[in-house]
Coordinates of C-alpha atoms and ligand atoms in Angstrom, one line a residue:
Chain A
X1 CA 39.7 -12.9 -23.5
X2 CA 42.9 -11.3 -23.7
X3 CA 44.2 -9.2 -20.9
X4 CA 47.5 -8.0 -22.2
X5 CA 47.7 -4.2 -22.8
X6 CA 43.9 -3.9 -20.7
X7 CA 45.4 -1.3 -18.3
X8 CA 47.5 0.7 -20.9
X9 CA 45.9 3.7 -20.7
X10 CA 44.7 3.6 -17.3
X11 CA 48.2 3.4 -16.7
X12 CA 49.2 6.2 -18.6
X13 CA 47.2 8.6 -16.5
X14 CA 48.0 6.5 -13.2
X15 CA 51.9 6.1 -13.2
X16 CA 52.7 10.0 -15.3
X17 CA 53.3 13.5 -13.7
X18 CA 51.2 16.2 -15.5
X19 CA 50.0 19.3 -15.5
X20 CA 46.5 19.0 -14.7
X21 CA 47.2 16.4 -11.8
X22 CA 45.1 16.9 -8.5
X23 CA 47.2 17.7 -5.5
X24 CA 49.7 15.4 -3.7
X25 CA 49.4 13.0 -7.1
X26 CA 51.9 10.9 -6.8
X27 CA 52.5 8.5 -10.5
X28 CA 53.3 5.0 -9.5
X29 CA 51.6 1.7 -10.2
X30 CA 50.7 0.8 -6.5
X31 CA 47.9 3.4 -7.5
X32 CA 46.7 1.5 -9.9
X33 CA 46.8 -1.7 -7.4
X34 CA 45.0 0.1 -4.5
X35 CA 42.1 0.7 -7.1
X36 CA 42.0 -2.9 -7.9
X37 CA 42.5 -4.5 -4.7
X38 CA 42.0 -2.1 -1.9
X39 CA 39.5 0.6 -3.0
X40 CA 35.9 0.3 -2.6
X41 CA 33.2 2.1 -3.9
X42 CA 29.4 1.9 -4.0
X43 CA 27.2 2.5 -6.6
X44 CA 23.0 3.0 -5.4
X45 CA 20.7 2.4 -8.1
X46 CA 21.2 -0.3 -10.9
X47 CA 18.9 1.1 -13.5
X48 CA 19.9 4.0 -16.4
X49 CA 22.4 5.2 -15.0
X50 CA 23.7 2.2 -12.5
X51 CA 24.1 -0.2 -15.5
X52 CA 26.6 2.4 -17.3
X53 CA 28.3 3.2 -13.6
X54 CA 29.0 -0.4 -13.3
X55 CA 30.6 -1.2 -16.4
X56 CA 32.6 2.0 -16.2
X57 CA 33.8 2.1 -13.1
X58 CA 34.9 -1.7 -14.2
X59 CA 36.4 -0.8 -17.1
X60 CA 38.4 2.3 -15.0
X61 CA 40.3 -0.4 -12.9
X62 CA 37.6 -0.4 -10.0
X63 CA 38.2 -4.2 -8.8
X64 CA 35.9 -3.9 -6.1
X65 CA 32.1 -2.3 -6.7
X66 CA 29.3 -2.9 -4.5
X67 CA 25.5 -2.2 -5.7
X68 CA 22.4 -1.8 -4.2
X69 CA 18.9 -1.4 -5.7
X70 CA 15.6 -2.7 -4.1
X71 CA 14.0 -3.3 -7.9
X72 CA 13.2 -5.8 -10.1
X73 CA 13.7 -5.8 -14.1
X74 CA 10.8 -4.8 -15.8
X75 CA 10.1 -5.3 -19.4
X76 CA 10.6 -1.3 -20.4
X77 CA 13.7 -1.3 -18.8
X78 CA 15.5 -3.6 -21.6
X79 CA 16.3 -0.9 -23.7
X80 CA 18.5 1.0 -21.9
X81 CA 19.4 -0.9 -19.0
X82 CA 21.8 -2.9 -21.2
X83 CA 23.1 -5.6 -18.5
X84 CA 19.5 -7.1 -18.3
X85 CA 18.0 -9.8 -20.7
X86 CA 14.0 -11.1 -21.6
X87 CA 14.6 -13.8 -19.3
X88 CA 16.0 -11.7 -16.4
X89 CA 12.2 -9.7 -15.9
X90 CA 11.1 -10.3 -12.7
X91 CA 14.7 -10.8 -11.3
X92 CA 17.0 -8.0 -9.3
X93 CA 18.2 -5.6 -10.7
X94 CA 21.3 -5.9 -8.4
X95 CA 21.9 -9.2 -8.8
X96 CA 21.5 -9.7 -12.3
X97 CA 23.9 -6.6 -13.1
X98 CA 26.9 -8.2 -10.4
X99 CA 27.1 -11.1 -12.7
X100 CA 26.4 -9.6 -15.8
X101 CA 29.5 -7.5 -15.0
X102 CA 31.7 -10.2 -13.7
X103 CA 30.8 -12.5 -16.5
X104 CA 32.4 -10.1 -19.2
X105 CA 35.2 -7.9 -17.1
X106 CA 37.0 -10.8 -15.6
X107 CA 38.9 -9.8 -12.7
X108 CA 36.1 -7.5 -11.1
X109 CA 34.5 -8.4 -7.9
X110 CA 30.7 -7.1 -7.8
X111 CA 28.6 -7.8 -4.7
X112 CA 24.8 -7.1 -4.9
X113 CA 22.1 -5.7 -2.2
X114 CA 18.8 -6.3 -3.0
X115 CA 17.3 -4.0 -0.5
X116 CA 16.2 -0.9 0.3
X117 CA 19.0 1.9 1.0
X118 CA 17.2 2.3 4.3
X119 CA 17.8 -1.3 5.6
X120 CA 21.6 -0.8 5.6
X121 CA 23.3 0.3 8.8
X122 CA 25.4 3.2 9.0
X123 CA 28.9 0.7 9.0
X124 CA 27.6 -0.5 5.8
X125 CA 28.1 2.5 4.5
X126 CA 31.4 3.6 6.2
X127 CA 33.2 1.0 4.8
X128 CA 33.3 2.7 0.9
X129 CA 35.9 4.7 0.1
X130 CA 33.5 6.4 -2.4
X131 CA 30.0 6.3 -2.9
X132 CA 28.2 7.3 -6.5
X133 CA 24.7 7.6 -6.9
X134 CA 22.6 6.5 -10.1
X135 CA 19.3 7.6 -8.9
X136 CA 16.0 9.0 -9.8
X137 CA 14.6 10.1 -6.6
X138 CA 15.1 13.8 -4.7
X139 CA 14.4 11.4 -1.2
X140 CA 16.5 8.9 -1.9
X141 CA 19.4 11.9 -2.7
X142 CA 18.5 13.0 0.5
X143 CA 18.6 9.9 2.2
X144 CA 21.7 9.3 1.0
X145 CA 23.1 12.7 1.6
X146 CA 22.1 12.4 5.0
X147 CA 24.1 9.2 5.8
X148 CA 27.2 10.5 4.5
X149 CA 27.5 13.8 6.1
X150 CA 26.6 11.6 9.5
X151 CA 30.2 10.5 9.1
X152 CA 31.6 14.2 9.0
X153 CA 33.7 15.5 11.5
X154 CA 35.3 18.9 12.3
X155 CA 38.6 19.6 14.3
X156 CA 38.2 22.2 16.9
X157 CA 39.5 24.8 14.5
X158 CA 36.3 24.4 12.3
X159 CA 38.4 22.3 9.3
X160 CA 36.5 19.1 8.2
X161 CA 38.5 15.9 9.4
X162 CA 39.9 14.1 5.8
X163 CA 39.5 11.0 7.8
X164 CA 36.0 11.4 8.4
X165 CA 35.1 12.6 5.0
X166 CA 32.5 10.1 2.8
X167 CA 32.6 11.8 -0.9
X168 CA 30.2 11.1 -2.8
X169 CA 29.3 11.4 -6.8
X170 CA 26.1 11.9 -8.0
X171 CA 24.4 11.5 -11.7
X172 CA 20.8 12.2 -12.5
X173 CA 19.1 12.3 -15.9
X174 CA 15.9 13.8 -17.6
X175 CA 15.5 13.2 -20.9
X176 CA 18.1 15.0 -23.0
X177 CA 19.3 16.6 -19.8
X178 CA 21.8 15.7 -16.8
X179 CA 24.1 16.3 -13.8
X180 CA 26.7 15.0 -12.5
X181 CA 28.2 16.2 -9.1
X182 CA 30.7 15.9 -6.2
X183 CA 30.0 16.0 -3.3
X184 CA 32.3 16.3 -0.4
X185 CA 30.8 16.6 2.8
X186 CA 32.2 20.0 4.4
X187 CA 34.0 21.1 1.9
X188 CA 31.4 21.2 -1.1
X189 CA 27.7 21.7 -0.8
X190 CA 25.9 19.2 -0.3
X191 CA 22.3 18.6 -1.2
X192 CA 20.8 20.3 1.8
X193 CA 22.9 23.3 0.8
X194 CA 21.4 23.5 -2.5
X195 CA 18.6 22.0 -2.6
X196 CA 16.7 24.9 -4.1
X197 CA 18.3 23.2 -7.7
X198 CA 15.8 20.4 -7.8
X199 CA 12.2 22.1 -9.3
X200 CA 9.3 21.4 -7.4
X201 CA 7.1 19.1 -9.3
X202 CA 4.5 20.6 -11.2
X203 CA 1.3 20.5 -9.6
X204 CA -2.3 21.4 -11.0
X205 CA -4.7 23.4 -8.5
X206 CA -7.2 20.6 -7.1
X207 CA -10.3 23.0 -8.2
X208 CA -9.1 22.6 -12.0
X209 CA -9.1 18.6 -11.3
X210 CA -12.7 18.4 -10.1
X211 CA -14.4 21.6 -12.2
X212 CA -12.0 22.4 -14.8
X213 CA -10.5 19.5 -16.5
X214 CA -8.9 20.3 -20.0
X215 CA -5.7 18.1 -20.4
X216 CA -5.8 14.0 -20.3
X217 CA -3.2 14.5 -17.4
X218 CA -5.9 16.6 -15.3
X219 CA -7.9 13.5 -15.3
X220 CA -5.5 11.4 -14.8
X221 CA -4.6 13.4 -11.6
X222 CA -8.4 13.4 -10.8
X223 CA -9.0 9.7 -11.0
X224 CA -5.4 9.2 -8.7
X225 CA -5.7 11.8 -5.9
X226 CA -9.4 12.7 -5.6
X227 CA -11.7 8.9 -7.0
X228 CA -9.2 6.5 -6.0
X229 CA -9.6 7.8 -1.6
X230 CA -13.0 7.9 -2.6
X231 CA -13.5 4.3 -4.3
X232 CA -11.0 2.2 -3.3
X233 CA -10.1 4.0 0.5
X234 CA -9.7 0.7 1.6
X235 CA -6.8 -0.4 -1.2
X236 CA -3.5 2.1 -0.9
X237 CA -2.5 3.0 -4.4
X238 CA 0.8 1.1 -5.3
X239 CA 2.2 2.9 -9.2
X240 CA 3.3 -0.5 -9.1
X241 CA 0.5 -3.0 -9.7
X242 CA -1.1 -2.6 -13.2
X243 CA -5.1 -3.7 -11.9
X244 CA -4.2 -0.6 -10.1
X245 CA -2.8 1.3 -13.1
X246 CA -5.4 0.2 -15.2
X247 CA -8.0 1.5 -12.6
X248 CA -7.0 4.8 -12.7
X249 CA -7.1 4.7 -16.5
X250 CA -10.4 3.6 -17.0
X251 CA -11.7 6.3 -14.8
X252 CA -9.6 9.1 -16.6
X253 CA -10.2 8.1 -19.9
X254 CA -14.1 8.5 -18.7
X255 CA -13.5 11.6 -17.2
X256 CA -12.1 12.4 -20.4
X257 CA -15.0 11.6 -22.7
X258 CA -16.9 13.8 -20.3
X259 CA -14.7 16.7 -21.1
X260 CA -14.5 16.1 -24.9
X261 CA -10.7 15.7 -23.8
X262 CA -8.4 14.3 -26.7
X263 CA -5.6 12.2 -26.4
X264 CA -5.9 9.7 -23.3
X265 CA -3.6 6.6 -23.4
X266 CA -2.6 3.9 -21.1
X267 CA 1.1 5.3 -21.2
X268 CA 0.3 8.6 -20.7
X269 CA -1.6 7.7 -17.2
X270 CA 2.0 5.2 -16.3
X271 CA 3.7 8.8 -17.0
X272 CA 1.6 10.6 -15.6
X273 CA 1.1 8.8 -12.5
X274 CA 4.6 7.7 -12.0
X275 CA 6.1 11.1 -12.9
X276 CA 8.4 9.3 -16.1
X277 CA 10.2 11.6 -18.4
X278 CA 11.5 9.3 -21.2
X279 CA 14.9 8.0 -20.4
X280 CA 17.2 8.3 -23.1
X281 CA 20.4 5.9 -23.1
X282 CA 23.0 8.6 -24.8
X283 CA 22.4 11.2 -21.7
X284 CA 22.7 7.7 -19.1
X285 CA 25.7 7.2 -21.1
X286 CA 27.4 10.2 -21.0
X287 CA 26.5 11.3 -17.6
X288 CA 28.1 8.0 -16.1
X289 CA 31.1 8.3 -18.0
X290 CA 31.4 11.7 -16.2
X291 CA 30.4 10.3 -12.9
X292 CA 33.0 7.5 -13.3
X293 CA 36.4 9.8 -14.3
X294 CA 35.5 11.8 -11.5
X295 CA 35.4 8.7 -9.1
X296 CA 38.7 8.0 -10.2
X297 CA 39.8 10.9 -9.9
X298 CA 38.8 11.4 -6.5
X299 CA 40.4 8.4 -5.4
X300 CA 43.9 8.4 -7.6
X301 CA 44.5 12.2 -7.4
X302 CA 45.4 11.7 -11.2
X303 CA 43.7 15.2 -12.6
X304 CA 41.5 17.6 -10.5
X305 CA 38.0 16.7 -9.8
X306 CA 35.0 19.0 -11.1
X307 CA 34.4 21.7 -8.9
X308 CA 31.6 21.1 -8.5
X309 CA 28.5 20.3 -10.1
X310 CA 28.5 20.1 -14.1
X311 CA 25.1 20.5 -16.2
X312 CA 24.4 18.4 -19.8
X313 CA 22.0 19.5 -22.4
X314 CA 21.9 17.5 -25.2
X315 CA 18.8 18.8 -26.7
X316 CA 20.8 21.2 -29.4
X317 CA 23.4 19.3 -29.8
X318 CA 25.9 19.4 -26.9
X319 CA 26.0 22.0 -24.4
X320 CA 27.4 22.1 -20.9
X321 CA 28.3 24.1 -18.1
X322 CA 30.1 23.4 -15.1
X323 CA 29.0 25.8 -11.8
X324 CA 31.0 26.0 -8.0
X325 CA 28.2 26.6 -6.0
X326 CA 28.6 27.5 -2.3
X327 CA 28.0 25.7 0.5
X328 CA 25.0 27.2 2.7
X329 CA 27.2 27.7 6.3
X330 CA 24.3 27.8 7.7
X331 CA 23.4 23.8 7.1
X332 CA 22.0 21.9 9.1
X333 CA 23.0 18.5 7.9
X334 CA 26.6 19.6 7.0
X335 CA 27.8 22.3 8.7
X336 CA 30.5 22.5 11.8
X337 CA 28.2 23.2 14.2
X338 CA 29.5 23.8 17.6
X339 CA 31.3 22.0 21.0
X340 CA 29.1 22.9 24.0
X341 CA 31.2 22.0 26.8
X342 CA 29.2 21.1 29.7
X343 CA 29.0 19.2 33.3
X344 CA 26.9 15.9 32.9
X345 CA 24.6 16.6 35.6
X346 CA 23.8 19.7 34.4
X347 CA 19.6 19.8 33.5
X348 CA 18.2 21.0 29.9
X349 CA 17.0 24.2 31.2
X350 CA 21.0 25.3 32.7
X351 CA 22.1 24.3 29.1
X352 CA 19.5 26.4 27.4
X353 CA 20.4 29.0 29.5
X354 CA 23.7 28.3 29.4
X355 CA 23.4 28.6 25.4
X356 CA 21.6 32.0 25.3
X357 CA 24.6 33.4 27.7
X358 CA 26.9 32.1 25.5
X359 CA 29.1 35.2 24.2
X360 CA 28.9 33.4 20.5
X361 CA 25.6 31.4 20.4
X362 CA 23.5 33.5 22.2
X363 CA 23.7 35.9 19.6
X364 CA 21.4 34.1 17.4
X365 CA 19.3 32.3 20.6
X366 CA 16.3 33.6 22.1
X367 CA 13.6 31.4 22.8
X368 CA 15.4 28.3 22.1
X369 CA 13.9 24.4 21.5
X370 CA 15.8 21.3 21.6
X371 CA 16.0 18.2 20.1
X372 CA 18.3 14.7 20.4
X373 CA 17.6 13.1 17.0
X374 CA 14.0 12.2 16.5
X375 CA 13.7 13.2 20.5
X376 CA 11.9 16.4 21.3
X377 CA 13.7 17.1 24.4
X378 CA 12.3 20.4 24.8
X379 CA 9.7 21.7 22.4
X380 CA 8.4 25.4 22.3
X381 CA 5.3 26.0 20.8
X382 CA 2.9 23.5 20.4
X383 CA 4.7 20.6 22.2
X384 CA 5.5 23.1 25.6
X385 CA 3.8 21.6 27.6
X386 CA 4.4 17.8 26.9
X387 CA 8.0 18.7 27.0
X388 CA 8.2 21.1 29.8
X389 CA 9.5 18.4 32.6
X390 CA 12.7 17.3 31.0
X391 CA 14.1 21.0 31.7
X392 CA 14.4 19.7 35.1
X393 CA 16.3 16.7 34.1
X394 CA 20.2 16.1 34.1
X395 CA 21.2 16.6 30.0
X396 CA 23.1 12.8 30.8
X397 CA 19.7 11.2 30.8
X398 CA 18.5 12.5 27.9
X399 CA 21.3 11.7 25.6
X400 CA 23.8 9.0 24.9
X401 CA 26.8 10.9 26.7
X402 CA 29.8 12.5 25.0
X403 CA 30.0 13.6 22.0
X404 CA 26.2 13.5 21.4
X405 CA 25.2 15.9 19.1
X406 CA 21.8 17.8 19.8
X407 CA 19.8 20.4 17.5
X408 CA 18.9 23.6 18.4
X409 CA 15.7 25.3 16.9
X410 CA 15.5 29.2 17.7
X411 CA 13.4 31.9 15.7
X412 CA 16.7 33.8 15.1
X413 CA 17.9 30.8 13.5
X414 CA 17.6 29.9 9.9
X415 CA 18.0 26.8 10.4
X416 CA 18.9 23.9 13.4
X417 CA 21.9 24.4 14.8
X418 CA 24.2 21.6 15.3
X419 CA 25.5 21.0 18.6
X420 CA 28.0 18.7 19.8
X421 CA 28.0 17.8 23.7
X422 CA 31.6 17.8 25.7
X423 CA 31.4 16.7 28.9
X424 CA 33.2 18.1 32.1
X425 CA 33.2 17.0 35.4
X426 CA 34.6 15.1 38.0
X427 CA 35.3 12.0 35.8
X428 CA 36.5 13.8 32.5
X429 CA 34.1 11.0 30.5
X430 CA 31.1 10.0 31.2
X431 CA 29.7 6.3 30.5
X432 CA 26.4 5.8 29.6
Chain B
X1 CA 40.4 19.9 -4.9
X2 CA 41.5 18.0 -1.6
X3 CA 43.1 14.7 -1.6
X4 CA 41.2 12.7 1.2
X5 CA 43.2 9.3 0.1
X6 CA 46.9 8.6 0.6
X7 CA 47.3 5.4 -1.6
X8 CA 51.2 4.8 -0.6
X9 CA 50.4 4.1 2.9
X10 CA 47.1 1.5 1.7
X11 CA 45.8 4.1 4.4
X12 CA 42.5 2.4 4.8
X13 CA 40.1 4.3 7.1
X14 CA 39.4 3.5 10.5
X15 CA 36.1 1.4 10.0
X16 CA 34.7 1.2 13.4
X17 CA 34.6 5.0 13.9
X18 CA 31.3 5.7 12.5
X19 CA 29.8 7.5 16.1
X20 CA 26.6 6.5 16.9
X21 CA 25.7 9.7 19.2
X22 CA 24.4 11.4 16.0
X23 CA 20.7 9.9 16.4
X24 CA 19.7 9.5 12.6
X25 CA 16.9 12.0 11.9
X26 CA 15.8 12.5 8.1
X27 CA 16.2 16.4 6.7
X28 CA 12.5 16.7 6.6
X29 CA 12.2 15.9 10.4
X30 CA 14.4 18.3 11.2
X31 CA 12.9 21.3 9.7
X32 CA 9.5 19.8 11.0
X33 CA 11.2 20.1 14.4
X34 CA 12.2 23.9 13.2
X35 CA 8.6 24.3 12.7
X36 CA 6.8 23.1 15.5
X37 CA 8.7 24.5 17.6
X38 CA 8.4 27.8 16.2
X39 CA 4.7 27.4 15.3
X40 CA 3.1 30.4 16.4
X41 CA -0.6 29.7 16.0
X42 CA -3.8 31.7 17.0
X43 CA -6.1 31.5 19.8
X44 CA -9.0 29.2 17.6
X45 CA -6.1 26.6 16.6
X46 CA -5.0 23.9 18.7
X47 CA -2.8 21.3 17.8
X48 CA -2.5 17.5 18.3
X49 CA 0.3 14.5 18.1
X50 CA -2.0 11.0 18.1
X51 CA 1.5 9.3 18.0
X52 CA 3.7 11.0 20.9
X53 CA 5.7 14.2 21.2
X54 CA 8.8 12.4 19.2
X55 CA 6.3 11.1 15.8
X56 CA 5.7 15.0 14.8
X57 CA 5.1 13.7 10.8
X58 CA 1.6 12.9 11.5
X59 CA -0.6 15.2 13.4
X60 CA -4.1 16.8 13.7
X61 CA -5.2 20.5 13.8
X62 CA -8.5 21.4 15.3
X63 CA -9.4 24.9 14.0
X64 CA -12.9 27.1 15.4
X65 CA -13.5 29.9 13.3
X66 CA -13.8 33.1 15.8
X67 CA -15.6 35.1 13.0
X68 CA -17.5 35.0 9.9
X69 CA -19.7 32.2 8.2
X70 CA -18.1 29.4 9.7
X71 CA -18.1 30.8 13.4
X72 CA -19.2 28.7 16.0
X73 CA -18.3 25.1 14.1
X74 CA -15.2 23.5 14.7
X75 CA -13.2 21.4 12.1
X76 CA -10.8 18.8 13.0
X77 CA -7.1 18.1 9.7
X78 CA -5.6 15.6 9.3
X79 CA -1.2 16.6 9.0
X80 CA 0.7 14.6 6.9
X81 CA 4.4 15.2 6.5
X82 CA 5.9 13.5 3.5
X83 CA 9.6 12.9 3.7
X84 CA 10.6 15.2 1.2
X85 CA 9.5 18.1 2.8
X86 CA 10.0 20.9 2.4
X87 CA 10.4 20.1 -0.9
X88 CA 7.4 18.5 -1.1
X89 CA 4.2 20.1 0.6
X90 CA 2.3 18.5 4.0
X91 CA -0.8 16.7 2.9
X92 CA -3.8 18.3 4.8
X93 CA -7.4 16.9 4.9
X94 CA -10.6 18.1 6.1
X95 CA -11.6 15.4 8.9
X96 CA -15.2 17.3 9.4
X97 CA -17.7 17.1 6.8
X98 CA -18.3 21.1 6.2
X99 CA -20.1 22.1 3.6
X100 CA -17.3 24.8 2.1
X101 CA -17.3 25.6 -1.8
X102 CA -13.3 24.9 -1.9
X103 CA -13.6 21.3 0.7
X104 CA -15.0 18.5 -1.0
X105 CA -17.3 15.9 0.8
X106 CA -14.1 13.2 1.0
X107 CA -12.3 16.2 2.8
X108 CA -10.0 17.5 -0.2
X109 CA -9.2 21.2 0.5
X110 CA -8.4 23.8 -2.3
X111 CA -6.0 25.7 -1.4
X112 CA -3.0 26.9 -3.2
X113 CA -0.4 26.7 -0.9
X114 CA -1.0 22.9 -0.5
X115 CA -0.1 22.0 -4.2
X116 CA 0.7 24.4 -6.9
X117 CA 2.1 27.6 -5.3
X118 CA 3.7 25.6 -2.7
X119 CA 7.5 27.1 -2.0
X120 CA 9.9 25.5 0.4
X121 CA 9.8 28.5 2.4
X122 CA 6.8 28.2 3.7
X123 CA 5.9 26.6 6.9
X124 CA 3.0 24.5 8.6
X125 CA 2.3 27.8 10.6
X126 CA 1.9 29.5 6.8
X127 CA -0.8 26.1 5.9
X128 CA -2.4 26.2 9.1
X129 CA -3.2 30.2 8.5
X130 CA -4.0 29.2 5.2
X131 CA -6.8 27.3 6.2
X132 CA -8.0 30.0 8.8
X133 CA -8.4 32.5 6.0
X134 CA -10.6 29.7 3.6
X135 CA -12.6 29.8 6.5
X136 CA -12.8 33.4 6.6
X137 CA -13.2 33.8 3.0
X138 CA -14.8 30.6 1.0
X139 CA -14.1 31.3 -2.4
X140 CA -16.8 30.7 -5.1
X141 CA -14.2 30.7 -7.9
X142 CA -12.3 27.9 -6.9
X143 CA -14.6 25.0 -6.5
X144 CA -14.2 21.8 -5.0
X145 CA -18.0 21.3 -3.7
X146 CA -19.8 23.1 -6.8
X147 CA -23.0 23.1 -5.5
X148 CA -21.8 24.8 -2.4
X149 CA -19.8 27.3 -4.7
X150 CA -22.8 27.8 -6.6
X151 CA -25.2 28.5 -3.8
X152 CA -22.6 30.6 -2.7
X153 CA -22.5 33.2 -5.8
X154 CA -26.4 32.7 -6.8
X155 CA -27.9 32.7 -3.3
X156 CA -25.9 33.9 -0.5
X157 CA -28.2 34.6 2.2
X158 CA -29.6 31.0 1.9
X159 CA -25.9 30.1 1.5
X160 CA -25.3 31.8 4.8
X161 CA -28.0 30.1 6.2
X162 CA -27.1 26.2 5.2
X163 CA -24.5 27.1 6.5
X164 CA -25.1 28.1 9.7
X165 CA -27.5 25.3 9.9
X166 CA -25.5 22.4 9.0
X167 CA -22.7 23.8 11.4
X168 CA -24.9 23.8 14.2
X169 CA -27.5 21.9 14.4
X170 CA -26.6 19.4 11.5
X171 CA -28.7 19.2 8.3
X172 CA -29.3 17.1 4.5
X173 CA -28.1 19.4 1.5
X174 CA -29.5 18.0 -2.1
X175 CA -28.8 14.9 -0.5
X176 CA -25.9 15.3 1.6
X177 CA -26.1 14.8 5.8
X178 CA -23.7 17.3 7.6
X179 CA -23.5 16.1 10.6
X180 CA -23.2 19.7 13.3
X181 CA -19.1 20.4 13.0
X182 CA -17.6 19.9 16.8
X183 CA -14.2 19.0 15.2
X184 CA -14.9 15.1 14.9
X185 CA -14.0 13.5 12.5
X186 CA -17.0 12.8 10.2
X187 CA -17.1 8.8 9.0
Ligands
LIG501 ZN1 25.0 21.1 3.6

């Protein structure tokens, strides 16, 4: 393959000034060198969006790409997940995608991680300059959001410390609709700030399913959520197991016949159980292209970035709308929180009293509860009796030392307040 | 838009700095912590965390109706909060077998806020109040136990007798045995 002139178009962008460049853009050949040699980008998901993202990023000059996906290739993926072939069925999506990109695009290094996103330690995610999400579940997005936001620190003035920002670009598609958004923790809204953007899954009333089913979907849901636990309580249902899916289909079919409901198919059963909305290849391509451009702009500043959410609707022609959503200042995940200075020997009770008496913080507190990660240090309500004994303990015994972040809950607060503990006292620093 | 990377200096970020002081919690768990710390339960409800104080995504609730047809019984519920909470509702089952039009023999519960009317602003407290209400005002229009619902509609007096008998002494109704409702898990 001739590589002459391969980067001509990218170089037009990176080596010349322009009217729409981003703040602090300094054109020059070093930018492309940085993209190719030093910049690390992680693609989360190697499915429909992931394949497009990997191809686009590699062709845009990103030289070091990692990709993580726990899935294996299914025959139904092949129509749009174009990096995969028939003989790849059953193999790791991440590994095959990485191989194919490296075969087709010389000079690019792609590292595959065939595992769950939860399996990787925080340090793994820390090494990337930018993380691009090609996911299909809110759950995985929320997880990646908590990872990216966990690196964020604020300075004394409550401004985000730029060196701790782990930016993400998120793409999503559902049939002919899609979105691309830019998440810069501390600057643009995180997923938790705008959780309402994700519509709840439509659910049918249980009594409708049980007594008055009117559609094939009602019968399928009935078979899965009522009949399965009743008749197969020893097996946990696995949507990827063909035998399980067939069982649900047959039960649903019998139920549909009983109620005179037409239109039951195995495919529909899969669709309802897995909540599948048919994926459209062109939607993936459009959204991935936008995400790649945003990653490129974020890293190089060659143009101003998306602010901060673009929706795309391809049902009637092409419609896009960009909306600058706002952060939730009280977001328990990405908000600044507050610093609070205590002596390591302060008891939890004294800490709580101090917070309530504090002229600023006290305004939002009346009867606080305190957690540290998953550890509930002092909880009012149902756990009061079980956690009361911690009140007498010094705080240094309950947390991991200087800089620990505790969460304070109170009826007066909309969501948990993050409090970063600073230890004062004789040694200045506390060893733990 | 802000400039995050200084390419000229090839500034690489301090990879060491991942501060381990912030223990990992999911957003769903943070929200459950808030719900649990603010639980405001009626006197007739109690809560138990079988896996310990720090495993709060699964717990059990015992409800002892203090009025209505089900007064005198005690009912055990399991709550399993999914990681998608509060976008997704908690999964609740009634572990005590009960003769009730809106609860089937497997413990599935027909309560709108557990499914179609769930909203992320709702809380664990709201769900518990919903369950409490279900025992004060069983609703024959949304049946999960059709026989019970029909009985309630067609012979309210007989329905009342069967409820009273089943929850206090236990009895068979239409071939199904209902042990006395003492807040235990019926197997
Ligand atoms: Zn946020």
